[in-house]
Amino acid sequence: MSTTNRPNRSQEPAEPPPAERAGRVRPPAAAWISWVALALMTTGSVASLRPSPTMAVYGLAAVFLYVVPAIVFLLPTSLVSAELASGWPGGVYNWVALGISKPMGFLAVWCQFAMTIFYYPSLLGYVASTLAYVFDPDLATSGWWTAAVIVVAYWSGVWVSSRGTKGVAGLAGGGLVVGTLLPGALLVVLGLVFLGQGHPSAAPMSASHLLPAWAGLASLVLIVNNFLSYSGMEMNAVHVSSLRKPGKEFPRAMFLAMGLVLLIFILPALAISWIVPADRLSLTAGVMQAFDAVFAGFGLQWLTPVIGILLVLASLGGMLTWLAGPSKGLLLIARQEGYLPPFLQRLNRRGVQQNILVTQGAITTAIALLYAFIPDVSSAYWIFSVITTQVYLIVYLLLFVAAVRLRRKYPEQPRGFRAPMLLGLCGVGFCASLAALLVGFVPPSQFGSGSPWLYVGIVAGGALGLGLLVPFLFYRLRKPSWRQPEVSPS
């Protein structure tokens, strides 16, 4: 990137800056959060029950399809993030800026934020369909209903986020417990009761079914796509300054989150596969359909609306975590280095990046209106989701490179946690991320009979525009007057 209008400062510090200059702002006592709360925030931003019916179709092979990506992606991401956060507060920007360069650090934190642009409408569209199933299933086909739920839910989330990190941590953690852990545990218990009553498992549970049937490139796409189920583990490292003992507590939070994520993904999917035959679970089946089918076997269908409300709470808790994390990281470096215009750097009286959230909300509202005015936007919207996923993978490629360089450049830097075999972890994680990036250019079945080159062109153009062109323009047009490091976010 160009260095136009840059202050005369080195882009690679000769030594790691102290915590105060690295973005570590000691919060007031009221803003402390526990490492358990951070683990729940992280788990809530990564894990959910939404993919359970999809993976239940594969029966026992679902274990393989989740464990392999966990080994080659989740484990490297978690361990590497734990070392980086315990040695260099400030989140992904500080890691990449010190490990590679400041422009690359800005690119990383921008991509981490930009991928959420289409994530919120997608997540809240799921919330709308779930609520429709609770009140009136016919509403699920109403574009106006979907648009209204997206708009109301997003702006409500902005209001909650504007109250500060502590409130977000409490609501996100509570949403995870009541909306994911409890329904997931209920599924597993009912599955065990079903088997305990002497019923045979609907899906074969023999060792010969541990591996999925190989179907060429489609099988590879299925495995690699599950890498992305674990994305977001590093996101809440920006909150490390809100921990009392970050060197010890952040690694603990990562390990607890890692275990919870695996349990949430694997056990409910297995429970569904025990009770519901695969031919009754299509790849497009919603989680509400799966719960309804499970409850029907026990005469508990009255629980379906209750579970629907709990699932909505979990999704809203996850949205709050994403609202609080990437935007805070972007604001932090924007104020320190002047990467964004002053309007986007403005804080409310609680020190929250309200203008960034409001600007993003305007885009979210515009996307939501597409549901009301365009009869079928699912295919186009699916492409938008792929684009944002491609953008997010750039973060991981930069993160793994930066981790290796930081270990070599600053071997004596104090770290609360040192990842074992860091070079190997980063090598495996980098290759997994690159594979996922390349697989994203393979046209899916949803694209129908359209030209594959058109699909590749749209995805590549969108990813380059959102992930590279926009941050390049911000960087190129920046001015020294944009720097406002004297005011720190809460």
mmCIF file with all atom_site columns, N, CA and C in Angstrom, residues 373-434:
data_model
loop_
_atom_site.group_PDB
_atom_site.id
_atom_site.type_symbol
_atom_site.label_atom_id
_atom_site.label_alt_id
_atom_site.label_comp_id
_atom_site.label_asym_id
_atom_site.label_entity_id
_atom_site.label_seq_id
_atom_site.pdbx_PDB_ins_code
_atom_site.Cartn_x
_atom_site.Cartn_y
_atom_site.Cartn_z
_atom_site.occupancy
_atom_site.B_iso_or_equiv
_atom_site.pdbx_formal_charge
_atom_site.auth_seq_id
_atom_site.auth_comp_id
_atom_site.auth_asym_id
_atom_site.auth_atom_id
_atom_site.pdbx_PDB_model_num
ATOM 1   N N  . PHE A 1 373 ? -38.725 -6.272  -0.967 1.00 0.00 ? 373 PHE A N  1
ATOM 2   C CA . PHE A 1 373 ? -39.042 -5.808  -2.315 1.00 0.00 ? 373 PHE A CA 1
ATOM 3   C C  . PHE A 1 373 ? -38.638 -6.768  -3.429 1.00 0.00 ? 373 PHE A C  1
ATOM 4   N N  . ILE A 1 374 ? -37.763 -7.704  -3.142 1.00 0.00 ? 374 ILE A N  1
ATOM 5   C CA . ILE A 1 374 ? -37.323 -8.654  -4.166 1.00 0.00 ? 374 ILE A CA 1
ATOM 6   C C  . ILE A 1 374 ? -37.831 -10.039 -3.792 1.00 0.00 ? 374 ILE A C  1
ATOM 7   N N  . PRO A 1 375 ? -38.572 -10.696 -4.678 1.00 0.00 ? 375 PRO A N  1
ATOM 8   C CA . PRO A 1 375 ? -39.192 -11.970 -4.340 1.00 0.00 ? 375 PRO A CA 1
ATOM 9   C C  . PRO A 1 375 ? -38.199 -13.048 -3.906 1.00 0.00 ? 375 PRO A C  1
ATOM 10  N N  . ASP A 1 376 ? -37.086 -13.183 -4.612 1.00 0.00 ? 376 ASP A N  1
ATOM 11  C CA . ASP A 1 376 ? -36.146 -14.257 -4.293 1.00 0.00 ? 376 ASP A CA 1
ATOM 12  C C  . ASP A 1 376 ? -34.723 -13.723 -4.392 1.00 0.00 ? 376 ASP A C  1
ATOM 13  N N  . VAL A 1 377 ? -34.107 -13.522 -3.247 1.00 0.00 ? 377 VAL A N  1
ATOM 14  C CA . VAL A 1 377 ? -32.733 -13.026 -3.231 1.00 0.00 ? 377 VAL A CA 1
ATOM 15  C C  . VAL A 1 377 ? -31.779 -14.063 -2.645 1.00 0.00 ? 377 VAL A C  1
ATOM 16  N N  . SER A 1 378 ? -32.253 -15.315 -2.479 1.00 0.00 ? 378 SER A N  1
ATOM 17  C CA . SER A 1 378 ? -31.443 -16.318 -1.780 1.00 0.00 ? 378 SER A CA 1
ATOM 18  C C  . SER A 1 378 ? -30.146 -16.632 -2.510 1.00 0.00 ? 378 SER A C  1
ATOM 19  N N  . SER A 1 379 ? -30.209 -16.782 -3.851 1.00 0.00 ? 379 SER A N  1
ATOM 20  C CA . SER A 1 379 ? -28.994 -17.133 -4.587 1.00 0.00 ? 379 SER A CA 1
ATOM 21  C C  . SER A 1 379 ? -27.958 -16.006 -4.525 1.00 0.00 ? 379 SER A C  1
ATOM 22  N N  . ALA A 1 380 ? -28.414 -14.783 -4.772 1.00 0.00 ? 380 ALA A N  1
ATOM 23  C CA . ALA A 1 380 ? -27.502 -13.647 -4.709 1.00 0.00 ? 380 ALA A CA 1
ATOM 24  C C  . ALA A 1 380 ? -26.957 -13.472 -3.298 1.00 0.00 ? 380 ALA A C  1
ATOM 25  N N  . TYR A 1 381 ? -27.839 -13.677 -2.319 1.00 0.00 ? 381 TYR A N  1
ATOM 26  C CA . TYR A 1 381 ? -27.393 -13.497 -0.955 1.00 0.00 ? 381 TYR A CA 1
ATOM 27  C C  . TYR A 1 381 ? -26.386 -14.569 -0.552 1.00 0.00 ? 381 TYR A C  1
ATOM 28  N N  . TRP A 1 382 ? -26.564 -15.774 -1.074 1.00 0.00 ? 382 TRP A N  1
ATOM 29  C CA . TRP A 1 382 ? -25.607 -16.846 -0.791 1.00 0.00 ? 382 TRP A CA 1
ATOM 30  C C  . TRP A 1 382 ? -24.235 -16.461 -1.334 1.00 0.00 ? 382 TRP A C  1
ATOM 31  N N  . ILE A 1 383 ? -24.194 -15.840 -2.506 1.00 0.00 ? 383 ILE A N  1
ATOM 32  C CA . ILE A 1 383 ? -22.918 -15.387 -3.078 1.00 0.00 ? 383 ILE A CA 1
ATOM 33  C C  . ILE A 1 383 ? -22.290 -14.320 -2.189 1.00 0.00 ? 383 ILE A C  1
ATOM 34  N N  . PHE A 1 384 ? -23.122 -13.401 -1.657 1.00 0.00 ? 384 PHE A N  1
ATOM 35  C CA . PHE A 1 384 ? -22.591 -12.384 -0.748 1.00 0.00 ? 384 PHE A CA 1
ATOM 36  C C  . PHE A 1 384 ? -21.958 -13.035 0.482  1.00 0.00 ? 384 PHE A C  1
ATOM 37  N N  . SER A 1 385 ? -22.590 -14.091 0.972  1.00 0.00 ? 385 SER A N  1
ATOM 38  C CA . SER A 1 385 ? -22.043 -14.782 2.139  1.00 0.00 ? 385 SER A CA 1
ATOM 39  C C  . SER A 1 385 ? -20.693 -15.401 1.825  1.00 0.00 ? 385 SER A C  1
ATOM 40  N N  . VAL A 1 386 ? -20.572 -15.962 0.631  1.00 0.00 ? 386 VAL A N  1
ATOM 41  C CA . VAL A 1 386 ? -19.286 -16.542 0.224  1.00 0.00 ? 386 VAL A CA 1
ATOM 42  C C  . VAL A 1 386 ? -18.223 -15.452 0.141  1.00 0.00 ? 386 VAL A C  1
ATOM 43  N N  . ILE A 1 387 ? -18.597 -14.307 -0.391 1.00 0.00 ? 387 ILE A N  1
ATOM 44  C CA . ILE A 1 387 ? -17.640 -13.208 -0.520 1.00 0.00 ? 387 ILE A CA 1
ATOM 45  C C  . ILE A 1 387 ? -17.106 -12.794 0.842  1.00 0.00 ? 387 ILE A C  1
ATOM 46  N N  . THR A 1 388 ? -17.989 -12.639 1.810  1.00 0.00 ? 388 THR A N  1
ATOM 47  C CA . THR A 1 388 ? -17.533 -12.222 3.128  1.00 0.00 ? 388 THR A CA 1
ATOM 48  C C  . THR A 1 388 ? -16.681 -13.297 3.794  1.00 0.00 ? 388 THR A C  1
ATOM 49  N N  . THR A 1 389 ? -16.984 -14.569 3.498  1.00 0.00 ? 389 THR A N  1
ATOM 50  C CA . THR A 1 389 ? -16.146 -15.649 4.024  1.00 0.00 ? 389 THR A CA 1
ATOM 51  C C  . THR A 1 389 ? -14.745 -15.566 3.435  1.00 0.00 ? 389 THR A C  1
ATOM 52  N N  . GLN A 1 390 ? -14.651 -15.318 2.132  1.00 0.00 ? 390 GLN A N  1
ATOM 53  C CA . GLN A 1 390 ? -13.348 -15.170 1.497  1.00 0.00 ? 390 GLN A CA 1
ATOM 54  C C  . GLN A 1 390 ? -12.563 -14.015 2.128  1.00 0.00 ? 390 GLN A C  1
ATOM 55  N N  . VAL A 1 391 ? -13.274 -12.942 2.424  1.00 0.00 ? 391 VAL A N  1
ATOM 56  C CA . VAL A 1 391 ? -12.622 -11.786 3.048  1.00 0.00 ? 391 VAL A CA 1
ATOM 57  C C  . VAL A 1 391 ? -12.075 -12.172 4.420  1.00 0.00 ? 391 VAL A C  1
ATOM 58  N N  . TYR A 1 392 ? -12.840 -12.930 5.170  1.00 0.00 ? 392 TYR A N  1
ATOM 59  C CA . TYR A 1 392 ? -12.403 -13.298 6.525  1.00 0.00 ? 392 TYR A CA 1
ATOM 60  C C  . TYR A 1 392 ? -11.175 -14.211 6.496  1.00 0.00 ? 392 TYR A C  1
ATOM 61  N N  . LEU A 1 393 ? -11.069 -15.052 5.495  1.00 0.00 ? 393 LEU A N  1
ATOM 62  C CA . LEU A 1 393 ? -9.926  -15.965 5.415  1.00 0.00 ? 393 LEU A CA 1
ATOM 63  C C  . LEU A 1 393 ? -8.607  -15.206 5.248  1.00 0.00 ? 393 LEU A C  1
ATOM 64  N N  . ILE A 1 394 ? -8.668  -14.000 4.699  1.00 0.00 ? 394 ILE A N  1
ATOM 65  C CA . ILE A 1 394 ? -7.462  -13.185 4.587  1.00 0.00 ? 394 ILE A CA 1
ATOM 66  C C  . ILE A 1 394 ? -6.878  -12.922 5.970  1.00 0.00 ? 394 ILE A C  1
ATOM 67  N N  . VAL A 1 395 ? -7.745  -12.738 6.958  1.00 0.00 ? 395 VAL A N  1
ATOM 68  C CA . VAL A 1 395 ? -7.295  -12.496 8.327  1.00 0.00 ? 395 VAL A CA 1
ATOM 69  C C  . VAL A 1 395 ? -6.435  -13.655 8.817  1.00 0.00 ? 395 VAL A C  1
ATOM 70  N N  . TYR A 1 396 ? -6.892  -14.887 8.564  1.00 0.00 ? 396 TYR A N  1
ATOM 71  C CA . TYR A 1 396 ? -6.168  -16.054 9.071  1.00 0.00 ? 396 TYR A CA 1
ATOM 72  C C  . TYR A 1 396 ? -4.838  -16.241 8.363  1.00 0.00 ? 396 TYR A C  1
ATOM 73  N N  . LEU A 1 397 ? -4.800  -15.980 7.072  1.00 0.00 ? 397 LEU A N  1
ATOM 74  C CA . LEU A 1 397 ? -3.529  -16.085 6.357  1.00 0.00 ? 397 LEU A CA 1
ATOM 75  C C  . LEU A 1 397 ? -2.503  -15.119 6.950  1.00 0.00 ? 397 LEU A C  1
ATOM 76  N N  . LEU A 1 398 ? -2.935  -13.893 7.220  1.00 0.00 ? 398 LEU A N  1
ATOM 77  C CA . LEU A 1 398 ? -2.030  -12.902 7.807  1.00 0.00 ? 398 LEU A CA 1
ATOM 78  C C  . LEU A 1 398 ? -1.670  -13.267 9.245  1.00 0.00 ? 398 LEU A C  1
ATOM 79  N N  . LEU A 1 399 ? -2.630  -13.773 9.994  1.00 0.00 ? 399 LEU A N  1
ATOM 80  C CA . LEU A 1 399 ? -2.398  -14.097 11.397 1.00 0.00 ? 399 LEU A CA 1
ATOM 81  C C  . LEU A 1 399 ? -1.321  -15.160 11.566 1.00 0.00 ? 399 LEU A C  1
ATOM 82  N N  . PHE A 1 400 ? -1.385  -16.229 10.775 1.00 0.00 ? 400 PHE A N  1
ATOM 83  C CA . PHE A 1 400 ? -0.415  -17.311 10.919 1.00 0.00 ? 400 PHE A CA 1
ATOM 84  C C  . PHE A 1 400 ? 0.987   -16.868 10.500 1.00 0.00 ? 400 PHE A C  1
ATOM 85  N N  . VAL A 1 401 ? 1.082   -16.052 9.457  1.00 0.00 ? 401 VAL A N  1
ATOM 86  C CA . VAL A 1 401 ? 2.383   -15.526 9.047  1.00 0.00 ? 401 VAL A CA 1
ATOM 87  C C  . VAL A 1 401 ? 2.955   -14.629 10.139 1.00 0.00 ? 401 VAL A C  1
ATOM 88  N N  . ALA A 1 402 ? 2.111   -13.772 10.702 1.00 0.00 ? 402 ALA A N  1
ATOM 89  C CA . ALA A 1 402 ? 2.560   -12.844 11.742 1.00 0.00 ? 402 ALA A CA 1
ATOM 90  C C  . ALA A 1 402 ? 3.025   -13.591 12.985 1.00 0.00 ? 402 ALA A C  1
ATOM 91  N N  . ALA A 1 403 ? 2.338   -14.668 13.357 1.00 0.00 ? 403 ALA A N  1
ATOM 92  C CA . ALA A 1 403 ? 2.708   -15.411 14.561 1.00 0.00 ? 403 ALA A CA 1
ATOM 93  C C  . ALA A 1 403 ? 4.117   -15.986 14.445 1.00 0.00 ? 403 ALA A C  1
ATOM 94  N N  . VAL A 1 404 ? 4.453   -16.540 13.272 1.00 0.00 ? 404 VAL A N  1
ATOM 95  C CA . VAL A 1 404 ? 5.788   -17.100 13.065 1.00 0.00 ? 404 VAL A CA 1
ATOM 96  C C  . VAL A 1 404 ? 6.839   -16.000 13.140 1.00 0.00 ? 404 VAL A C  1
ATOM 97  N N  . ARG A 1 405 ? 6.578   -14.882 12.527 1.00 0.00 ? 405 ARG A N  1
ATOM 98  C CA . ARG A 1 405 ? 7.560   -13.792 12.508 1.00 0.00 ? 405 ARG A CA 1
ATOM 99  C C  . ARG A 1 405 ? 7.734   -13.182 13.893 1.00 0.00 ? 405 ARG A C  1
ATOM 100 N N  . LEU A 1 406 ? 6.666   -13.086 14.672 1.00 0.00 ? 406 LEU A N  1
ATOM 101 C CA . LEU A 1 406 ? 6.784   -12.545 16.015 1.00 0.00 ? 406 LEU A CA 1
ATOM 102 C C  . LEU A 1 406 ? 7.607   -13.464 16.912 1.00 0.00 ? 406 LEU A C  1
ATOM 103 N N  . ARG A 1 407 ? 7.438   -14.760 16.770 1.00 0.00 ? 407 ARG A N  1
ATOM 104 C CA . ARG A 1 407 ? 8.233   -15.701 17.575 1.00 0.00 ? 407 ARG A CA 1
ATOM 105 C C  . ARG A 1 407 ? 9.712   -15.550 17.255 1.00 0.00 ? 407 ARG A C  1
ATOM 106 N N  . ARG A 1 408 ? 10.029  -15.316 15.972 1.00 0.00 ? 408 ARG A N  1
ATOM 107 C CA . ARG A 1 408 ? 11.430  -15.190 15.566 1.00 0.00 ? 408 ARG A CA 1
ATOM 108 C C  . ARG A 1 408 ? 12.004  -13.820 15.897 1.00 0.00 ? 408 ARG A C  1
ATOM 109 N N  . LYS A 1 409 ? 11.197  -12.756 15.745 1.00 0.00 ? 409 LYS A N  1
ATOM 110 C CA . LYS A 1 409 ? 11.698  -11.406 15.974 1.00 0.00 ? 409 LYS A CA 1
ATOM 111 C C  . LYS A 1 409 ? 11.820  -11.074 17.457 1.00 0.00 ? 409 LYS A C  1
ATOM 112 N N  . TYR A 1 410 ? 10.901  -11.572 18.263 1.00 0.00 ? 410 TYR A N  1
ATOM 113 C CA . TYR A 1 410 ? 10.872  -11.220 19.670 1.00 0.00 ? 410 TYR A CA 1
ATOM 114 C C  . TYR A 1 410 ? 10.812  -12.482 20.539 1.00 0.00 ? 410 TYR A C  1
ATOM 115 N N  . PRO A 1 411 ? 11.854  -13.319 20.500 1.00 0.00 ? 411 PRO A N  1
ATOM 116 C CA . PRO A 1 411 ? 11.816  -14.576 21.257 1.00 0.00 ? 411 PRO A CA 1
ATOM 117 C C  . PRO A 1 411 ? 11.748  -14.369 22.765 1.00 0.00 ? 411 PRO A C  1
ATOM 118 N N  . GLU A 1 412 ? 12.240  -13.220 23.260 1.00 0.00 ? 412 GLU A N  1
ATOM 119 C CA . GLU A 1 412 ? 12.261  -12.969 24.697 1.00 0.00 ? 412 GLU A CA 1
ATOM 120 C C  . GLU A 1 412 ? 11.040  -12.198 25.188 1.00 0.00 ? 412 GLU A C  1
ATOM 121 N N  . GLN A 1 413 ? 10.136  -11.837 24.280 1.00 0.00 ? 413 GLN A N  1
ATOM 122 C CA . GLN A 1 413 ? 8.947   -11.097 24.700 1.00 0.00 ? 413 GLN A CA 1
ATOM 123 C C  . GLN A 1 413 ? 8.149   -11.940 25.704 1.00 0.00 ? 413 GLN A C  1
ATOM 124 N N  . PRO A 1 414 ? 7.821   -11.388 26.885 1.00 0.00 ? 414 PRO A N  1
ATOM 125 C CA . PRO A 1 414 ? 7.034   -12.151 27.866 1.00 0.00 ? 414 PRO A CA 1
ATOM 126 C C  . PRO A 1 414 ? 5.693   -12.571 27.294 1.00 0.00 ? 414 PRO A C  1
ATOM 127 N N  . ARG A 1 415 ? 5.363   -13.822 27.485 1.00 0.00 ? 415 ARG A N  1
ATOM 128 C CA . ARG A 1 415 ? 4.087   -14.369 27.023 1.00 0.00 ? 415 ARG A CA 1
ATOM 129 C C  . ARG A 1 415 ? 3.480   -15.177 28.161 1.00 0.00 ? 415 ARG A C  1
ATOM 130 N N  . GLY A 1 416 ? 2.202   -14.994 28.388 1.00 0.00 ? 416 GLY A N  1
ATOM 131 C CA . GLY A 1 416 ? 1.541   -15.809 29.398 1.00 0.00 ? 416 GLY A CA 1
ATOM 132 C C  . GLY A 1 416 ? 1.345   -17.231 28.941 1.00 0.00 ? 416 GLY A C  1
ATOM 133 N N  . PHE A 1 417 ? 1.436   -17.457 27.638 1.00 0.00 ? 417 PHE A N  1
ATOM 134 C CA . PHE A 1 417 ? 1.247   -18.797 27.068 1.00 0.00 ? 417 PHE A CA 1
ATOM 135 C C  . PHE A 1 417 ? 2.080   -18.900 25.805 1.00 0.00 ? 417 PHE A C  1
ATOM 136 N N  . ARG A 1 418 ? 2.781   -20.016 25.657 1.00 0.00 ? 418 ARG A N  1
ATOM 137 C CA . ARG A 1 418 ? 3.562   -20.273 24.447 1.00 0.00 ? 418 ARG A CA 1
ATOM 138 C C  . ARG A 1 418 ? 2.986   -21.507 23.757 1.00 0.00 ? 418 ARG A C  1
ATOM 139 N N  . ALA A 1 419 ? 2.514   -21.319 22.535 1.00 0.00 ? 419 ALA A N  1
ATOM 140 C CA . ALA A 1 419 ? 1.927   -22.434 21.791 1.00 0.00 ? 419 ALA A CA 1
ATOM 141 C C  . ALA A 1 419 ? 3.001   -23.460 21.441 1.00 0.00 ? 419 ALA A C  1
ATOM 142 N N  . PRO A 1 420 ? 2.751   -24.735 21.687 1.00 0.00 ? 420 PRO A N  1
ATOM 143 C CA . PRO A 1 420 ? 3.731   -25.760 21.325 1.00 0.00 ? 420 PRO A CA 1
ATOM 144 C C  . PRO A 1 420 ? 3.816   -25.926 19.809 1.00 0.00 ? 420 PRO A C  1
ATOM 145 N N  . MET A 1 421 ? 5.029   -26.184 19.323 1.00 0.00 ? 421 MET A N  1
ATOM 146 C CA . MET A 1 421 ? 5.239   -26.433 17.890 1.00 0.00 ? 421 MET A CA 1
ATOM 147 C C  . MET A 1 421 ? 4.571   -25.342 17.051 1.00 0.00 ? 421 MET A C  1
ATOM 148 N N  . LEU A 1 422 ? 4.884   -24.093 17.355 1.00 0.00 ? 422 LEU A N  1
ATOM 149 C CA . LEU A 1 422 ? 4.205   -22.970 16.714 1.00 0.00 ? 422 LEU A CA 1
ATOM 150 C C  . LEU A 1 422 ? 4.344   -23.015 15.198 1.00 0.00 ? 422 LEU A C  1
ATOM 151 N N  . LEU A 1 423 ? 5.550   -23.305 14.705 1.00 0.00 ? 423 LEU A N  1
ATOM 152 C CA . LEU A 1 423 ? 5.751   -23.320 13.258 1.00 0.00 ? 423 LEU A CA 1
ATOM 153 C C  . LEU A 1 423 ? 4.851   -24.346 12.586 1.00 0.00 ? 423 LEU A C  1
ATOM 154 N N  . GLY A 1 424 ? 4.747   -25.527 13.182 1.00 0.00 ? 424 GLY A N  1
ATOM 155 C CA . GLY A 1 424 ? 3.876   -26.552 12.614 1.00 0.00 ? 424 GLY A CA 1
ATOM 156 C C  . GLY A 1 424 ? 2.410   -26.153 12.676 1.00 0.00 ? 424 GLY A C  1
ATOM 157 N N  . LEU A 1 425 ? 1.994   -25.580 13.810 1.00 0.00 ? 425 LEU A N  1
ATOM 158 C CA . LEU A 1 425 ? 0.603   -25.135 13.942 1.00 0.00 ? 425 LEU A CA 1
ATOM 159 C C  . LEU A 1 425 ? 0.260   -24.096 12.889 1.00 0.00 ? 425 LEU A C  1
ATOM 160 N N  . CYS A 1 426 ? 1.170   -23.129 12.721 1.00 0.00 ? 426 CYS A N  1
ATOM 161 C CA . CYS A 1 426 ? 0.910   -22.069 11.751 1.00 0.00 ? 426 CYS A CA 1
ATOM 162 C C  . CYS A 1 426 ? 0.931   -22.605 10.320 1.00 0.00 ? 426 CYS A C  1
ATOM 163 N N  . GLY A 1 427 ? 1.816   -23.561 10.044 1.00 0.00 ? 427 GLY A N  1
ATOM 164 C CA . GLY A 1 427 ? 1.859   -24.159 8.713  1.00 0.00 ? 427 GLY A CA 1
ATOM 165 C C  . GLY A 1 427 ? 0.568   -24.876 8.377  1.00 0.00 ? 427 GLY A C  1
ATOM 166 N N  . VAL A 1 428 ? 0.077   -25.672 9.333  1.00 0.00 ? 428 VAL A N  1
ATOM 167 C CA . VAL A 1 428 ? -1.172  -26.405 9.112  1.00 0.00 ? 428 VAL A CA 1
ATOM 168 C C  . VAL A 1 428 ? -2.343  -25.425 8.985  1.00 0.00 ? 428 VAL A C  1
ATOM 169 N N  . GLY A 1 429 ? -2.394  -24.436 9.882  1.00 0.00 ? 429 GLY A N  1
ATOM 170 C CA . GLY A 1 429 ? -3.490  -23.461 9.830  1.00 0.00 ? 429 GLY A CA 1
ATOM 171 C C  . GLY A 1 429 ? -3.483  -22.645 8.554  1.00 0.00 ? 429 GLY A C  1
ATOM 172 N N  . PHE A 1 430 ? -2.286  -22.264 8.091  1.00 0.00 ? 430 PHE A N  1
ATOM 173 C CA . PHE A 1 430 ? -2.186  -21.483 6.853  1.00 0.00 ? 430 PHE A CA 1
ATOM 174 C C  . PHE A 1 430 ? -2.674  -22.302 5.667  1.00 0.00 ? 430 PHE A C  1
ATOM 175 N N  . CYS A 1 431 ? -2.249  -23.554 5.582  1.00 0.00 ? 431 CYS A N  1
ATOM 176 C CA . CYS A 1 431 ? -2.674  -24.409 4.470  1.00 0.00 ? 431 CYS A CA 1
ATOM 177 C C  . CYS A 1 431 ? -4.178  -24.656 4.502  1.00 0.00 ? 431 CYS A C  1
ATOM 178 N N  . ALA A 1 432 ? -4.727  -24.849 5.710  1.00 0.00 ? 432 ALA A N  1
ATOM 179 C CA . ALA A 1 432 ? -6.173  -25.052 5.827  1.00 0.00 ? 432 ALA A CA 1
ATOM 180 C C  . ALA A 1 432 ? -6.934  -23.812 5.374  1.00 0.00 ? 432 ALA A C  1
ATOM 181 N N  . SER A 1 433 ? -6.452  -22.649 5.772  1.00 0.00 ? 433 SER A N  1
ATOM 182 C CA . SER A 1 433 ? -7.115  -21.401 5.373  1.00 0.00 ? 433 SER A CA 1
ATOM 183 C C  . SER A 1 433 ? -7.024  -21.183 3.868  1.00 0.00 ? 433 SER A C  1
ATOM 184 N N  . LEU A 1 434 ? -5.860  -21.480 3.306  1.00 0.00 ? 434 LEU A N  1
ATOM 185 C CA . LEU A 1 434 ? -5.690  -21.316 1.863  1.00 0.00 ? 434 LEU A CA 1
ATOM 186 C C  . LEU A 1 434 ? -6.584  -22.291 1.098  1.00 0.00 ? 434 LEU A C  1
#
